[in-house]
Short mmCIF file of C-alpha atoms and ligand atoms in Angstrom, two decimals:
data_model
loop_
_atom_site.label_atom_id
_atom_site.label_comp_id
_atom_site.label_asym_id
_atom_site.label_seq_id
_atom_site.Cartn_x
_atom_site.Cartn_y
_atom_site.Cartn_z
CA MET A 118 26.24 -23.47 -14.99
CA ASN A 119 26.41 -21.57 -11.73
CA SER A 120 23.56 -21.72 -9.27
CA VAL A 121 20.51 -19.54 -9.93
CA PRO A 122 20.26 -16.69 -7.41
CA PHE A 123 16.83 -15.78 -6.06
CA LEU A 124 17.46 -12.14 -6.90
CA ASN A 125 20.56 -10.21 -7.95
CA LEU A 126 20.17 -6.47 -7.43
CA ARG A 127 23.43 -5.55 -9.12
CA VAL A 128 22.20 -6.56 -12.60
CA PRO A 129 19.35 -3.98 -12.80
CA TYR A 130 21.77 -1.32 -11.55
CA LEU A 131 24.27 -2.17 -14.29
CA GLU A 132 21.53 -2.02 -16.94
CA LEU A 133 20.76 1.60 -15.97
CA LYS A 134 24.16 2.56 -14.58
CA ASN A 135 24.75 5.60 -16.79
CA GLU A 136 21.34 7.10 -16.10
CA ILE A 137 21.38 6.33 -12.37
CA ASP A 138 24.90 7.62 -11.84
CA ALA A 139 24.00 10.86 -13.63
CA ALA A 140 20.84 11.29 -11.55
CA VAL A 141 22.69 10.72 -8.26
CA ALA A 142 25.45 13.14 -9.34
CA ARG A 143 22.80 15.74 -10.19
CA VAL A 144 21.43 15.60 -6.62
CA LEU A 145 24.91 15.68 -5.04
CA ASP A 146 25.77 18.66 -7.21
CA SER A 147 22.57 20.53 -6.35
CA GLY A 148 23.55 21.19 -2.74
CA TRP A 149 19.93 20.33 -1.68
CA TYR A 150 19.64 17.07 0.28
CA ILE A 151 16.26 16.99 2.08
CA LEU A 152 12.88 17.00 0.23
CA GLY A 153 12.94 19.70 -2.49
CA SER A 154 12.42 19.57 -6.25
CA GLU A 155 13.67 16.00 -6.85
CA VAL A 156 11.20 14.55 -4.33
CA GLU A 157 8.39 16.79 -5.64
CA ALA A 158 9.08 15.71 -9.23
CA PHE A 159 8.99 12.01 -8.26
CA GLU A 160 5.78 12.53 -6.27
CA ALA A 161 4.09 14.13 -9.29
CA GLU A 162 5.32 11.42 -11.66
CA TYR A 163 4.34 8.58 -9.32
CA ALA A 164 0.87 10.05 -8.69
CA ALA A 165 0.37 10.30 -12.47
CA TYR A 166 1.56 6.70 -12.92
CA CYS A 167 -0.87 5.49 -10.23
CA GLU A 168 -3.70 7.59 -11.71
CA THR A 169 -4.15 9.42 -8.37
CA ASP A 170 -4.25 13.06 -7.27
CA HIS A 171 -1.51 12.84 -4.63
CA ALA A 172 1.68 10.92 -3.84
CA ILE A 173 3.66 11.71 -0.69
CA GLY A 174 7.21 10.35 -0.42
CA VAL A 175 8.23 8.91 2.96
CA ALA A 176 11.21 7.04 4.36
CA ASN A 177 10.01 3.43 3.86
CA GLY A 178 6.97 1.20 3.41
CA LEU A 179 6.37 0.65 7.12
CA ASP A 180 6.22 4.42 7.67
CA ALA A 181 3.89 4.79 4.67
CA LEU A 182 1.46 2.39 6.39
CA HIS A 183 1.95 3.94 9.84
CA LEU A 184 1.53 7.57 8.76
CA ALA A 185 -1.48 6.70 6.59
CA LEU A 186 -3.18 5.03 9.57
CA LEU A 187 -2.41 8.08 11.75
CA ALA A 188 -3.87 10.31 9.03
CA MET A 189 -7.05 8.19 9.33
CA ASP A 190 -7.12 8.94 13.08
CA VAL A 191 -6.24 5.39 14.12
CA GLY A 192 -5.05 5.34 17.74
CA ALA A 193 -5.15 3.52 21.07
CA GLY A 194 -8.23 1.32 21.49
CA ASP A 195 -8.96 1.11 17.77
CA GLU A 196 -8.93 -2.06 15.69
CA VAL A 197 -7.67 -2.54 12.15
CA ILE A 198 -8.52 -5.59 10.03
CA VAL A 199 -5.35 -7.13 8.57
CA PRO A 200 -4.60 -10.36 6.66
CA SER A 201 -3.31 -13.30 8.72
CA ASN A 202 -1.03 -14.09 5.75
CA THR A 203 1.24 -11.09 5.18
CA TYR A 204 4.66 -9.65 5.88
CA ILE A 205 4.72 -8.50 9.52
CA ALA A 206 5.11 -4.80 8.53
CA THR A 207 1.36 -4.67 7.84
CA TRP A 208 0.65 -5.57 11.47
CA LEU A 209 3.49 -3.48 12.94
CA ALA A 210 2.09 -0.28 11.42
CA VAL A 211 -1.17 -0.89 13.30
CA SER A 212 0.67 -1.63 16.55
CA HIS A 213 2.77 1.54 16.20
CA CYS A 214 -0.48 3.54 16.31
CA GLY A 215 -1.34 1.87 19.63
CA ALA A 216 -4.17 0.05 17.85
CA THR A 217 -4.86 -3.69 17.59
CA PRO A 218 -4.39 -5.73 14.41
CA VAL A 219 -7.37 -8.06 13.91
CA PRO A 220 -6.34 -10.87 11.54
CA VAL A 221 -8.61 -12.31 8.87
CA GLU A 222 -7.74 -15.51 6.99
CA PRO A 223 -6.85 -15.58 3.29
CA ASP A 224 -8.69 -17.10 0.37
CA GLU A 225 -6.93 -20.41 -0.40
CA THR A 226 -6.75 -19.79 -4.14
CA THR A 227 -5.39 -16.20 -4.16
CA TYR A 228 -3.60 -16.20 -0.75
CA ASN A 229 -5.06 -12.68 -0.22
CA ILE A 230 -7.51 -11.65 2.51
CA ASP A 231 -10.88 -13.40 2.04
CA PRO A 232 -13.59 -10.69 1.79
CA ALA A 233 -16.22 -13.23 2.90
CA ARG A 234 -14.56 -13.48 6.32
CA ILE A 235 -14.13 -9.75 7.00
CA GLU A 236 -17.55 -8.84 8.35
CA ALA A 237 -17.34 -11.36 11.21
CA ALA A 238 -14.20 -9.58 12.43
CA ILE A 239 -15.72 -6.07 12.53
CA THR A 240 -16.54 -4.63 15.98
CA ASP A 241 -17.49 -1.18 17.39
CA ARG A 242 -13.78 -0.43 17.55
CA THR A 243 -12.89 -1.22 13.95
CA LYS A 244 -11.65 1.87 12.08
CA VAL A 245 -9.86 0.60 8.98
CA ILE A 246 -9.67 -2.45 6.70
CA LEU A 247 -6.08 -3.01 5.54
CA PRO A 248 -5.88 -5.48 2.63
CA VAL A 249 -2.48 -6.43 1.19
CA HIS A 250 -1.88 -7.05 -2.53
CA LEU A 251 0.41 -9.95 -1.73
CA TYR A 252 2.95 -11.32 -4.24
CA GLY A 253 1.85 -8.65 -6.75
CA GLN A 254 -1.77 -9.86 -6.97
CA PRO A 255 -4.43 -7.28 -6.07
CA ALA A 256 -6.82 -8.36 -3.31
CA ASP A 257 -10.52 -8.46 -4.23
CA LEU A 258 -11.26 -4.77 -3.63
CA THR A 259 -14.89 -4.41 -4.75
CA PRO A 260 -16.42 -6.42 -1.87
CA ILE A 261 -13.88 -4.96 0.59
CA LEU A 262 -14.79 -1.37 -0.36
CA GLU A 263 -18.48 -2.28 -0.19
CA ILE A 264 -18.14 -3.71 3.34
CA ALA A 265 -16.15 -0.63 4.40
CA ARG A 266 -18.81 1.72 3.03
CA ARG A 267 -21.59 -0.18 4.80
CA HIS A 268 -19.78 -0.03 8.16
CA GLY A 269 -18.35 3.49 7.82
CA LEU A 270 -14.73 2.25 7.73
CA LYS A 271 -11.73 3.51 5.80
CA VAL A 272 -9.66 1.28 3.49
CA LEU A 273 -5.86 1.47 3.44
CA GLU A 274 -4.15 -0.82 0.92
CA ASP A 275 -0.66 -2.26 1.44
CA ALA A 276 0.69 -2.20 -2.12
CA ALA A 277 4.35 -2.79 -1.22
CA GLN A 278 4.42 -5.73 -3.67
CA ALA A 279 2.09 -4.41 -6.37
CA HIS A 280 3.61 -1.46 -8.27
CA GLY A 281 1.80 -1.22 -11.59
CA ALA A 282 -0.80 -3.92 -10.89
CA ARG A 283 -4.39 -3.38 -11.98
CA TYR A 284 -7.75 -4.24 -10.45
CA LYS A 285 -10.69 -4.25 -12.88
CA GLY A 286 -8.66 -2.25 -15.36
CA LYS A 287 -7.64 0.51 -12.97
CA ARG A 288 -4.14 0.90 -11.61
CA ILE A 289 -3.64 0.12 -7.90
CA GLY A 290 -3.16 3.46 -6.09
CA GLY A 291 -6.57 5.08 -5.87
CA HIS A 292 -9.20 2.41 -5.12
CA GLY A 293 -9.21 2.76 -1.33
CA ASP A 294 -8.88 5.89 0.83
CA ALA A 295 -5.09 5.60 0.74
CA VAL A 296 -2.46 3.19 -0.60
CA ALA A 297 0.94 2.55 1.01
CA TRP A 298 4.03 1.74 -1.09
CA SER A 299 7.54 0.50 -0.32
CA PHE A 300 10.54 1.12 -2.57
CA TYR A 301 12.78 -1.36 -0.73
CA PRO A 302 15.43 -2.43 -3.29
CA GLY A 303 13.89 -5.84 -4.05
CA LYS A 304 10.37 -4.53 -4.81
CA ASN A 305 9.08 -4.15 -8.39
CA LEU A 306 9.91 -0.43 -8.13
CA GLY A 307 12.98 -0.39 -5.89
CA ALA A 308 15.36 2.36 -4.79
CA MET A 309 19.07 1.99 -3.97
CA GLY A 310 18.15 2.01 -0.29
CA ASP A 311 14.95 2.59 1.70
CA GLY A 312 12.00 4.56 0.40
CA GLY A 313 8.21 4.64 0.50
CA ALA A 314 5.13 6.62 -0.48
CA VAL A 315 1.41 7.00 0.08
CA THR A 316 -0.96 7.66 -2.83
CA THR A 317 -4.48 9.00 -2.30
CA ASN A 318 -7.25 11.02 -3.89
CA ASP A 319 -8.21 12.47 -0.49
CA PRO A 320 -6.64 15.96 -0.11
CA GLU A 321 -7.05 15.89 3.67
CA ILE A 322 -5.21 12.57 4.11
CA ALA A 323 -2.47 13.82 1.75
CA ASP A 324 -2.06 17.03 3.71
CA ARG A 325 -1.90 15.22 7.06
CA ILE A 326 0.79 12.82 5.84
CA ARG A 327 2.87 15.70 4.44
CA VAL A 328 2.80 17.33 7.87
CA LEU A 329 3.37 14.08 9.82
CA ARG A 330 6.42 13.05 7.76
CA ASN A 331 8.18 16.36 8.45
CA TYR A 332 8.14 16.90 12.24
CA GLY A 333 4.45 17.85 12.23
CA SER A 334 5.47 21.02 10.49
CA ARG A 335 4.21 22.89 7.44
CA VAL A 336 6.27 26.03 8.07
CA LYS A 337 9.83 25.53 9.38
CA TYR A 338 9.95 25.69 13.21
CA VAL A 339 6.15 25.81 13.47
CA ASN A 340 4.91 22.42 14.73
CA GLU A 341 1.19 21.59 14.54
CA VAL A 342 1.24 17.96 15.69
CA ILE A 343 3.70 15.48 17.21
CA GLY A 344 5.23 14.44 13.91
CA TYR A 345 7.99 12.19 12.65
CA ASN A 346 11.11 12.44 10.54
CA SER A 347 10.11 10.21 7.63
CA ARG A 348 11.05 11.91 4.40
CA LEU A 349 11.87 10.30 1.05
CA ASP A 350 15.56 10.97 0.35
CA PRO A 351 16.13 13.11 -2.80
CA ILE A 352 18.89 10.76 -3.98
CA GLN A 353 16.42 7.87 -3.78
CA ALA A 354 13.75 10.03 -5.48
CA ALA A 355 16.18 10.70 -8.35
CA VAL A 356 16.86 6.96 -8.71
CA LEU A 357 13.14 6.15 -8.55
CA ARG A 358 12.39 8.68 -11.32
CA ILE A 359 14.72 6.72 -13.61
CA LYS A 360 13.40 3.32 -12.57
CA LEU A 361 9.75 4.41 -12.90
CA LYS A 362 10.31 4.85 -16.64
CA TYR A 363 11.23 1.16 -16.88
CA LEU A 364 8.61 -0.23 -14.48
CA ASP A 365 6.07 -1.31 -17.10
CA SER A 366 8.64 -3.02 -19.31
CA TRP A 367 10.28 -4.72 -16.32
CA ASN A 368 6.86 -5.89 -15.09
CA LEU A 369 6.28 -7.29 -18.58
CA ARG A 370 9.50 -9.32 -18.29
CA ARG A 371 8.21 -10.70 -14.98
CA LYS A 372 4.97 -11.66 -16.71
CA THR A 373 6.88 -13.50 -19.45
CA ILE A 374 8.70 -15.52 -16.78
CA ALA A 375 5.46 -16.22 -14.89
CA ASP A 376 3.75 -17.33 -18.12
CA HIS A 377 6.66 -19.68 -18.82
CA TYR A 378 6.41 -21.24 -15.34
CA LEU A 379 2.61 -21.54 -15.63
CA GLU A 380 2.95 -23.25 -18.99
CA GLU A 381 5.82 -25.58 -18.07
CA LEU A 382 4.86 -26.53 -14.51
CA GLY A 383 1.13 -26.91 -15.13
CA LYS A 384 1.05 -30.70 -15.21
CA LEU A 385 3.14 -31.32 -12.11
CA ARG A 386 1.97 -32.27 -8.64
CA CYS A 387 2.13 -28.80 -7.15
CA THR A 388 -0.31 -25.89 -6.97
CA LEU A 389 0.50 -22.91 -9.16
CA PRO A 390 -0.59 -19.33 -8.44
CA SER A 391 -3.93 -18.36 -9.95
CA ALA A 392 -4.74 -14.89 -11.21
CA PRO A 393 -8.49 -14.24 -11.45
CA ASN A 394 -9.67 -12.35 -14.57
CA ARG A 395 -10.47 -9.23 -12.55
CA ILE A 396 -6.79 -8.54 -11.85
CA LYS A 397 -3.57 -7.87 -13.75
CA PRO A 398 -0.84 -9.06 -11.37
CA VAL A 399 2.76 -7.82 -11.53
CA TRP A 400 4.40 -11.04 -10.29
CA HIS A 401 6.49 -9.62 -7.47
CA LEU A 402 6.87 -13.26 -6.45
CA PHE A 403 6.01 -16.54 -8.15
CA VAL A 404 4.74 -18.73 -5.34
CA ILE A 405 4.02 -22.44 -5.71
CA ARG A 406 2.37 -24.64 -3.12
CA HIS A 407 3.42 -28.16 -2.16
CA ALA A 408 2.57 -30.37 0.83
CA ASN A 409 6.22 -31.44 1.12
CA ARG A 410 7.64 -27.95 0.71
CA ASP A 411 10.74 -28.30 2.90
CA LYS A 412 11.93 -31.41 1.06
CA LEU A 413 11.26 -29.75 -2.28
CA GLN A 414 13.24 -26.68 -1.26
CA LYS A 415 16.16 -28.81 -0.08
CA LYS A 416 16.20 -30.73 -3.35
CA LEU A 417 16.16 -27.50 -5.37
CA THR A 418 19.01 -26.08 -3.30
CA GLU A 419 21.03 -29.22 -4.05
CA LEU A 420 20.32 -28.68 -7.75
CA GLY A 421 21.55 -25.08 -7.51
CA ILE A 422 18.21 -23.26 -7.45
CA ASN A 423 17.83 -20.67 -4.69
CA THR A 424 14.27 -20.32 -3.46
CA LEU A 425 12.75 -18.37 -0.55
CA ILE A 426 9.73 -18.72 1.72
CA HIS A 427 7.26 -15.83 2.01
CA TYR A 428 6.75 -16.10 4.91
CA PRO A 429 8.00 -18.95 7.14
CA ILE A 430 6.35 -17.70 10.38
CA PRO A 431 2.99 -15.91 10.19
CA PRO A 432 2.72 -12.72 12.33
CA HIS A 433 0.38 -14.36 14.87
CA LYS A 434 3.10 -16.93 15.70
CA GLN A 435 5.90 -14.35 16.07
CA ALA A 436 7.32 -13.60 19.53
CA ALA A 437 6.61 -9.92 18.74
CA TYR A 438 2.89 -10.70 19.12
CA SER A 439 3.07 -13.09 22.08
CA ALA A 440 1.19 -10.53 24.21
CA MET A 441 -1.89 -11.06 22.02
CA LYS A 442 -2.00 -14.67 23.29
CA PHE A 443 -2.97 -16.33 20.02
CA ARG A 444 -3.29 -20.11 20.18
CA GLN A 445 -1.25 -22.47 18.01
CA THR A 446 -4.50 -23.54 16.33
CA ASP A 447 -5.56 -19.98 15.43
CA PHE A 448 -5.49 -18.97 11.75
CA PRO A 449 -4.97 -22.46 10.32
CA VAL A 450 -5.03 -21.27 6.69
CA ALA A 451 -2.16 -18.83 7.23
CA SER A 452 -0.28 -21.50 9.19
CA ARG A 453 -0.76 -24.05 6.42
CA LEU A 454 0.40 -21.60 3.75
CA ALA A 455 3.51 -20.82 5.81
CA ASN A 456 4.34 -24.53 5.68
CA GLU A 457 3.53 -25.13 2.02
CA LEU A 458 4.43 -22.03 -0.05
CA LEU A 459 7.70 -21.71 -1.94
CA SER A 460 8.87 -18.73 -4.03
CA LEU A 461 10.75 -19.53 -7.25
CA PRO A 462 13.31 -17.09 -8.70
CA ILE A 463 11.59 -14.33 -10.70
CA GLY A 464 12.55 -10.82 -11.69
CA PRO A 465 13.23 -8.70 -14.76
CA HIS A 466 16.85 -9.79 -14.71
CA LEU A 467 16.46 -13.55 -14.51
CA SER A 468 18.17 -14.71 -17.70
CA LEU A 469 16.62 -17.13 -20.17
CA SER A 470 19.16 -19.82 -19.21
CA GLU A 471 18.45 -19.28 -15.50
CA LEU A 472 14.71 -19.58 -16.22
CA GLU A 473 15.26 -22.76 -18.25
CA LYS A 474 17.47 -24.29 -15.57
CA THR A 475 14.97 -23.45 -12.82
CA THR A 476 12.08 -24.92 -14.81
CA GLN A 477 13.97 -28.15 -15.53
CA CYS A 478 15.08 -28.52 -11.91
CA VAL A 479 11.56 -27.98 -10.53
CA LYS A 480 10.29 -30.66 -12.93
CA LEU A 481 13.08 -32.99 -11.86
CA ALA A 482 12.50 -32.36 -8.16
CA LEU A 483 8.75 -32.88 -8.40
CA GLU A 484 8.92 -35.93 -10.64
CA ALA A 485 11.52 -37.58 -8.43
CA ARG A 486 9.16 -37.58 -5.46
C1 LIG B 1911 8.21 -4.74 1.94
C2 LIG B 1911 6.88 -4.72 2.57
C3 LIG B 1911 6.52 -3.76 3.54
C4 LIG B 1911 7.49 -2.86 4.20
O1 LIG B 1911 8.24 -2.05 3.40
P1 LIG B 1911 9.64 -1.44 3.95
O2 LIG B 1911 9.96 -0.41 2.91
O3 LIG B 1911 10.62 -2.55 4.02
O4 LIG B 1911 9.37 -0.82 5.28
C5 LIG B 1911 5.21 -3.74 3.97
N1 LIG B 1911 4.30 -4.63 3.54
C6 LIG B 1911 4.60 -5.58 2.64
C7 LIG B 1911 3.54 -6.52 2.19
C8 LIG B 1911 5.91 -5.66 2.14
O5 LIG B 1911 6.20 -6.63 1.25
#
């Protein structure tokens, strides 16, 4: 058998090829290539899916975060609480506003921001708490929203990895003041290129983002603020409308794979992801933890199993943030996770034989140690 790829984006395209090709052709044939009815239709359908009043399509997930922070009046001198364990985009969005990301360590069982550590990081300058629903597992929102309310802060959620996930029964999308989404091709809801959105129940935030994404303009050639060009492409919107119809069933396939891993790998000497009862995760990634991660990854590669590391260098150790002068010993939990986490292949298009092979090879690699 050939090696197991971490993710093959051609397979989901082939499954929906007829529908996607027709949708793309429809946009090409329409003669309308910026915003317009296709983007509006996707926004309405995605807002309904997320159980929120508004969805605003933007160019990518980083812009979704950036424009949402701007809509919350975040600017120079402000601070935003971010997880120390996240993809760097979460931090970059804060920096692009001229504000400072203030990292808070994760909970060691969920890998998401630890609500118990947030209050100690709040200062007079804090404006927003920015939790991330990492790996498809919602962060613990109730205490985060409670802390925000008590300190008069806004909550922006980074849901780039959590399309369709639920927290206490309710779909991610409308718990905080705004929620940022990415439709990067490898996400649970992925376009055939870049894409992003913000969902919110706050009409003022929605209105501000609509203006910011389109040159600060509501009426053509009338510019209210110094805006951006960050619009969701109608071709991508047309693709996303097709893929949205399949999101729940594709998330269910991910769950079946995750359940198989949890069942089969439970007795081995590695730590499996845990999903507390309050959440319904969507298994964007299946992340195991092992003290000898690098050796384990090498062994799996030799056996033909392609794994990835999310993420090998935490943001505070990136050259991009050298000006913040973090010490090597800062954020030890995030640093430890960066050394010990390993993502196994998962996705709606991992075949049964690929799943079986991966499971057997992980067992072999762990038992051989
Ligand atoms: C993918 C991702 C982003 C950025 O999305 P892009 O569309 O690539 O800009 C932001 N945050 C997290 C947690 C992500 O996984």
